[in-house]
Every structure is written in structure tokens, then in C-alpha cells.
């Protein structure tokens, strides 16, 4: 592979439990229900899109932009508690400076930058594609295609890392080989793909 593209939440950084807590705290006052199973199924989808979907399904009227900002603020308040997913971090560490690395996330750019900075790894990545960087969120391939473009590597020459079904589908639609990080979590961290 000539480039590696990583999802962020749940793939490179173990943020999913903290995100779910923030979701519950933000949605509850508005009467919106978001089950944990549904939360994981929609991994990688931008917060505003999730809020619009939930509101439509549940017959509620909410300001999706403001509610998404509230959810993200609640998450950031607890950001010091998040940890890297060590086997995936090890792969990024082994390949940084050798081949281009990129992030393709459903999180806003400012939040992705904040998370990467909090772990001291922001400078490992030549490109970060966030929710506002593309028109169509995962499972559309847009974020992975944009990441490949920004690092100057053809999508079919990239290897992607994902934790969610929507993200895996997006990477596959972009023409990339993709590894589900759950398979890496059961293995000893190593530098080879």
C-alpha cells in the first residue's frame, strides 16, 4: 500500500463510550431516544445527520446544528479520558514518515484536531478529512476518496482502518482494502499489514 487512511472514533481512539454518554445527555432533554445498538450502527455518520434522522423518525422538531454542538461540547468536556486503540496506533506509528497517512472521520475537523492533539499525534497525518469536508457522509465513499486525493495516493493503493459497518462500506466503495479494527484488537500490536 502507498497510503493508509484511518477512521478516528472507535478506530484510532477509543472514544465511542464517551460519545455515547454525551449523546444521551444531549438528547434526553429533547425527548429523543438513541439506543446503544443504533449508536454503533451509525458510527461514522455526522452528528447533525443523526439528529435529523432521529427527529424525523420520532416526530420531534429540534435545531440539529445547535443540538450537535451541544453534544460535541459535552464530549470535549471529557476528552482527557479517551485512550488510543493501541494496535491501530502502533500501525500508524510504524508507518508515519514512511508513507502518507490520513484521517477520514465523521467528526467535525475541529474535534478531530482536538482529539489528535490531545494524544500528541496530530502531526503524524498529512490530511484530515472531517464531516464538513465532504457533501455525502459515510457510507458514501466521499471522505475516503478525499483523503486519498489529499495525500496524493490512488484510492485502490490505500489501506483503510474502520470500526463501523457504515465506514467499512464507505472505504470499500472508495476502492480501498479495509481492515475492521476488531480483528487487530485481538492481536499483538505489529507493524505489518
PDB file of N, CA, C and O in Angstrom, residues 93-120:
ATOM      1  N   UNK A  93       1.970   4.516  13.974  1.00  0.00           N
ATOM      2  CA  UNK A  93       3.306   4.890  14.435  1.00  0.00           C
ATOM      3  C   UNK A  93       4.392   4.259  13.570  1.00  0.00           C
ATOM      4  O   UNK A  93       5.377   4.908  13.220  1.00  0.00           O
ATOM      5  N   UNK A  94       4.191   3.010  13.215  1.00  0.00           N
ATOM      6  CA  UNK A  94       5.190   2.309  12.394  1.00  0.00           C
ATOM      7  C   UNK A  94       5.332   2.885  10.991  1.00  0.00           C
ATOM      8  O   UNK A  94       6.416   2.883  10.422  1.00  0.00           O
ATOM      9  N   UNK A  95       4.210   3.379  10.434  1.00  0.00           N
ATOM     10  CA  UNK A  95       4.238   3.856   9.049  1.00  0.00           C
ATOM     11  C   UNK A  95       4.370   5.363   8.910  1.00  0.00           C
ATOM     12  O   UNK A  95       4.588   5.861   7.804  1.00  0.00           O
ATOM     13  N   UNK A  96       4.269   6.105  10.023  1.00  0.00           N
ATOM     14  CA  UNK A  96       4.370   7.561   9.904  1.00  0.00           C
ATOM     15  C   UNK A  96       5.763   7.938   9.415  1.00  0.00           C
ATOM     16  O   UNK A  96       6.775   7.367   9.809  1.00  0.00           O
ATOM     17  N   UNK A  97       5.786   8.876   8.482  1.00  0.00           N
ATOM     18  CA  UNK A  97       7.046   9.308   7.902  1.00  0.00           C
ATOM     19  C   UNK A  97       7.552   8.395   6.795  1.00  0.00           C
ATOM     20  O   UNK A  97       8.492   8.739   6.092  1.00  0.00           O
ATOM     21  N   UNK A  98       6.922   7.229   6.622  1.00  0.00           N
ATOM     22  CA  UNK A  98       7.326   6.286   5.574  1.00  0.00           C
ATOM     23  C   UNK A  98       6.378   6.331   4.386  1.00  0.00           C
ATOM     24  O   UNK A  98       6.811   6.278   3.243  1.00  0.00           O
ATOM     25  N   UNK A  99       5.081   6.374   4.677  1.00  0.00           N
ATOM     26  CA  UNK A  99       4.068   6.558   3.637  1.00  0.00           C
ATOM     27  C   UNK A  99       3.046   7.560   4.173  1.00  0.00           C
ATOM     28  O   UNK A  99       2.940   7.750   5.380  1.00  0.00           O
ATOM     29  N   UNK A 100       2.299   8.211   3.285  1.00  0.00           N
ATOM     30  CA  UNK A 100       1.325   9.203   3.753  1.00  0.00           C
ATOM     31  C   UNK A 100       0.199   8.555   4.574  1.00  0.00           C
ATOM     32  O   UNK A 100      -0.297   7.480   4.240  1.00  0.00           O
ATOM     33  N   UNK A 101      -0.195   9.252   5.635  1.00  0.00           N
ATOM     34  CA  UNK A 101      -1.288   8.819   6.500  1.00  0.00           C
ATOM     35  C   UNK A 101      -2.372   9.889   6.498  1.00  0.00           C
ATOM     36  O   UNK A 101      -2.072  11.085   6.483  1.00  0.00           O
ATOM     37  N   UNK A 102      -3.632   9.449   6.544  1.00  0.00           N
ATOM     38  CA  UNK A 102      -4.750  10.392   6.565  1.00  0.00           C
ATOM     39  C   UNK A 102      -5.817   9.913   7.541  1.00  0.00           C
ATOM     40  O   UNK A 102      -5.880   8.731   7.884  1.00  0.00           O
ATOM     41  N   UNK A 103      -6.651  10.850   7.951  1.00  0.00           N
ATOM     42  CA  UNK A 103      -7.818  10.577   8.780  1.00  0.00           C
ATOM     43  C   UNK A 103      -9.056  10.858   7.929  1.00  0.00           C
ATOM     44  O   UNK A 103      -9.129  11.889   7.254  1.00  0.00           O
ATOM     45  N   UNK A 104     -10.040   9.949   7.979  1.00  0.00           N
ATOM     46  CA  UNK A 104     -11.332  10.135   7.321  1.00  0.00           C
ATOM     47  C   UNK A 104     -12.403   9.889   8.381  1.00  0.00           C
ATOM     48  O   UNK A 104     -12.684   8.751   8.730  1.00  0.00           O
ATOM     49  N   UNK A 105     -12.964  10.966   8.910  1.00  0.00           N
ATOM     50  CA  UNK A 105     -13.864  10.851  10.055  1.00  0.00           C
ATOM     51  C   UNK A 105     -15.189  11.562   9.835  1.00  0.00           C
ATOM     52  O   UNK A 105     -15.267  12.507   9.053  1.00  0.00           O
ATOM     53  N   UNK A 106     -16.192  11.097  10.548  1.00  0.00           N
ATOM     54  CA  UNK A 106     -17.484  11.766  10.550  1.00  0.00           C
ATOM     55  C   UNK A 106     -17.539  12.894  11.563  1.00  0.00           C
ATOM     56  O   UNK A 106     -18.524  13.623  11.640  1.00  0.00           O
ATOM     57  N   UNK A 107     -16.484  13.066  12.336  1.00  0.00           N
ATOM     58  CA  UNK A 107     -16.410  14.166  13.306  1.00  0.00           C
ATOM     59  C   UNK A 107     -16.045  15.466  12.598  1.00  0.00           C
ATOM     60  O   UNK A 107     -15.382  15.439  11.563  1.00  0.00           O
ATOM     61  N   UNK A 108     -16.436  16.600  13.162  1.00  0.00           N
ATOM     62  CA  UNK A 108     -16.002  17.878  12.594  1.00  0.00           C
ATOM     63  C   UNK A 108     -14.479  17.999  12.675  1.00  0.00           C
ATOM     64  O   UNK A 108     -13.852  17.415  13.563  1.00  0.00           O
ATOM     65  N   UNK A 109     -13.898  18.760  11.774  1.00  0.00           N
ATOM     66  CA  UNK A 109     -12.436  18.924  11.748  1.00  0.00           C
ATOM     67  C   UNK A 109     -11.875  19.432  13.071  1.00  0.00           C
ATOM     68  O   UNK A 109     -10.857  18.939  13.545  1.00  0.00           O
ATOM     69  N   UNK A 110     -12.527  20.428  13.666  1.00  0.00           N
ATOM     70  CA  UNK A 110     -12.014  20.987  14.915  1.00  0.00           C
ATOM     71  C   UNK A 110     -11.944  19.912  15.999  1.00  0.00           C
ATOM     72  O   UNK A 110     -11.006  19.880  16.784  1.00  0.00           O
ATOM     73  N   UNK A 111     -12.942  19.012  16.026  1.00  0.00           N
ATOM     74  CA  UNK A 111     -12.966  17.966  17.043  1.00  0.00           C
ATOM     75  C   UNK A 111     -11.904  16.910  16.748  1.00  0.00           C
ATOM     76  O   UNK A 111     -11.203  16.444  17.656  1.00  0.00           O
ATOM     77  N   UNK A 112     -11.756  16.549  15.478  1.00  0.00           N
ATOM     78  CA  UNK A 112     -10.704  15.589  15.096  1.00  0.00           C
ATOM     79  C   UNK A 112      -9.335  16.133  15.483  1.00  0.00           C
ATOM     80  O   UNK A 112      -8.511  15.427  16.072  1.00  0.00           O
ATOM     81  N   UNK A 113      -9.094  17.399  15.158  1.00  0.00           N
ATOM     82  CA  UNK A 113      -7.816  18.031  15.524  1.00  0.00           C
ATOM     83  C   UNK A 113      -7.611  18.038  17.040  1.00  0.00           C
ATOM     84  O   UNK A 113      -6.515  17.771  17.526  1.00  0.00           O
ATOM     85  N   UNK A 114      -8.672  18.340  17.783  1.00  0.00           N
ATOM     86  CA  UNK A 114      -8.590  18.367  19.246  1.00  0.00           C
ATOM     87  C   UNK A 114      -8.225  16.997  19.798  1.00  0.00           C
ATOM     88  O   UNK A 114      -7.356  16.875  20.678  1.00  0.00           O
ATOM     89  N   UNK A 115      -8.872  15.952  19.287  1.00  0.00           N
ATOM     90  CA  UNK A 115      -8.599  14.594  19.769  1.00  0.00           C
ATOM     91  C   UNK A 115      -7.173  14.159  19.436  1.00  0.00           C
ATOM     92  O   UNK A 115      -6.469  13.603  20.283  1.00  0.00           O
ATOM     93  N   UNK A 116      -6.753  14.402  18.213  1.00  0.00           N
ATOM     94  CA  UNK A 116      -5.396  14.010  17.801  1.00  0.00           C
ATOM     95  C   UNK A 116      -4.348  14.794  18.587  1.00  0.00           C
ATOM     96  O   UNK A 116      -3.326  14.239  19.001  1.00  0.00           O
ATOM     97  N   UNK A 117      -4.613  16.075  18.802  1.00  0.00           N
ATOM     98  CA  UNK A 117      -3.691  16.907  19.578  1.00  0.00           C
ATOM     99  C   UNK A 117      -3.604  16.420  21.019  1.00  0.00           C
ATOM    100  O   UNK A 117      -2.523  16.397  21.609  1.00  0.00           O
ATOM    101  N   UNK A 118      -4.745  15.998  21.585  1.00  0.00           N
ATOM    102  CA  UNK A 118      -4.747  15.548  22.978  1.00  0.00           C
ATOM    103  C   UNK A 118      -3.877  14.310  23.174  1.00  0.00           C
ATOM    104  O   UNK A 118      -3.351  14.080  24.262  1.00  0.00           O
ATOM    105  N   UNK A 119      -3.710  13.528  22.123  1.00  0.00           N
ATOM    106  CA  UNK A 119      -2.848  12.341  22.187  1.00  0.00           C
ATOM    107  C   UNK A 119      -1.433  12.623  21.680  1.00  0.00           C
ATOM    108  O   UNK A 119      -0.585  11.734  21.692  1.00  0.00           O
ATOM    109  N   UNK A 120      -1.186  13.838  21.191  1.00  0.00           N
ATOM    110  CA  UNK A 120       0.140  14.196  20.697  1.00  0.00           C
ATOM    111  C   UNK A 120       0.497  13.570  19.368  1.00  0.00           C
ATOM    112  O   UNK A 120       1.673  13.382  19.061  1.00  0.00           O
TER     113      UNK A 120
END
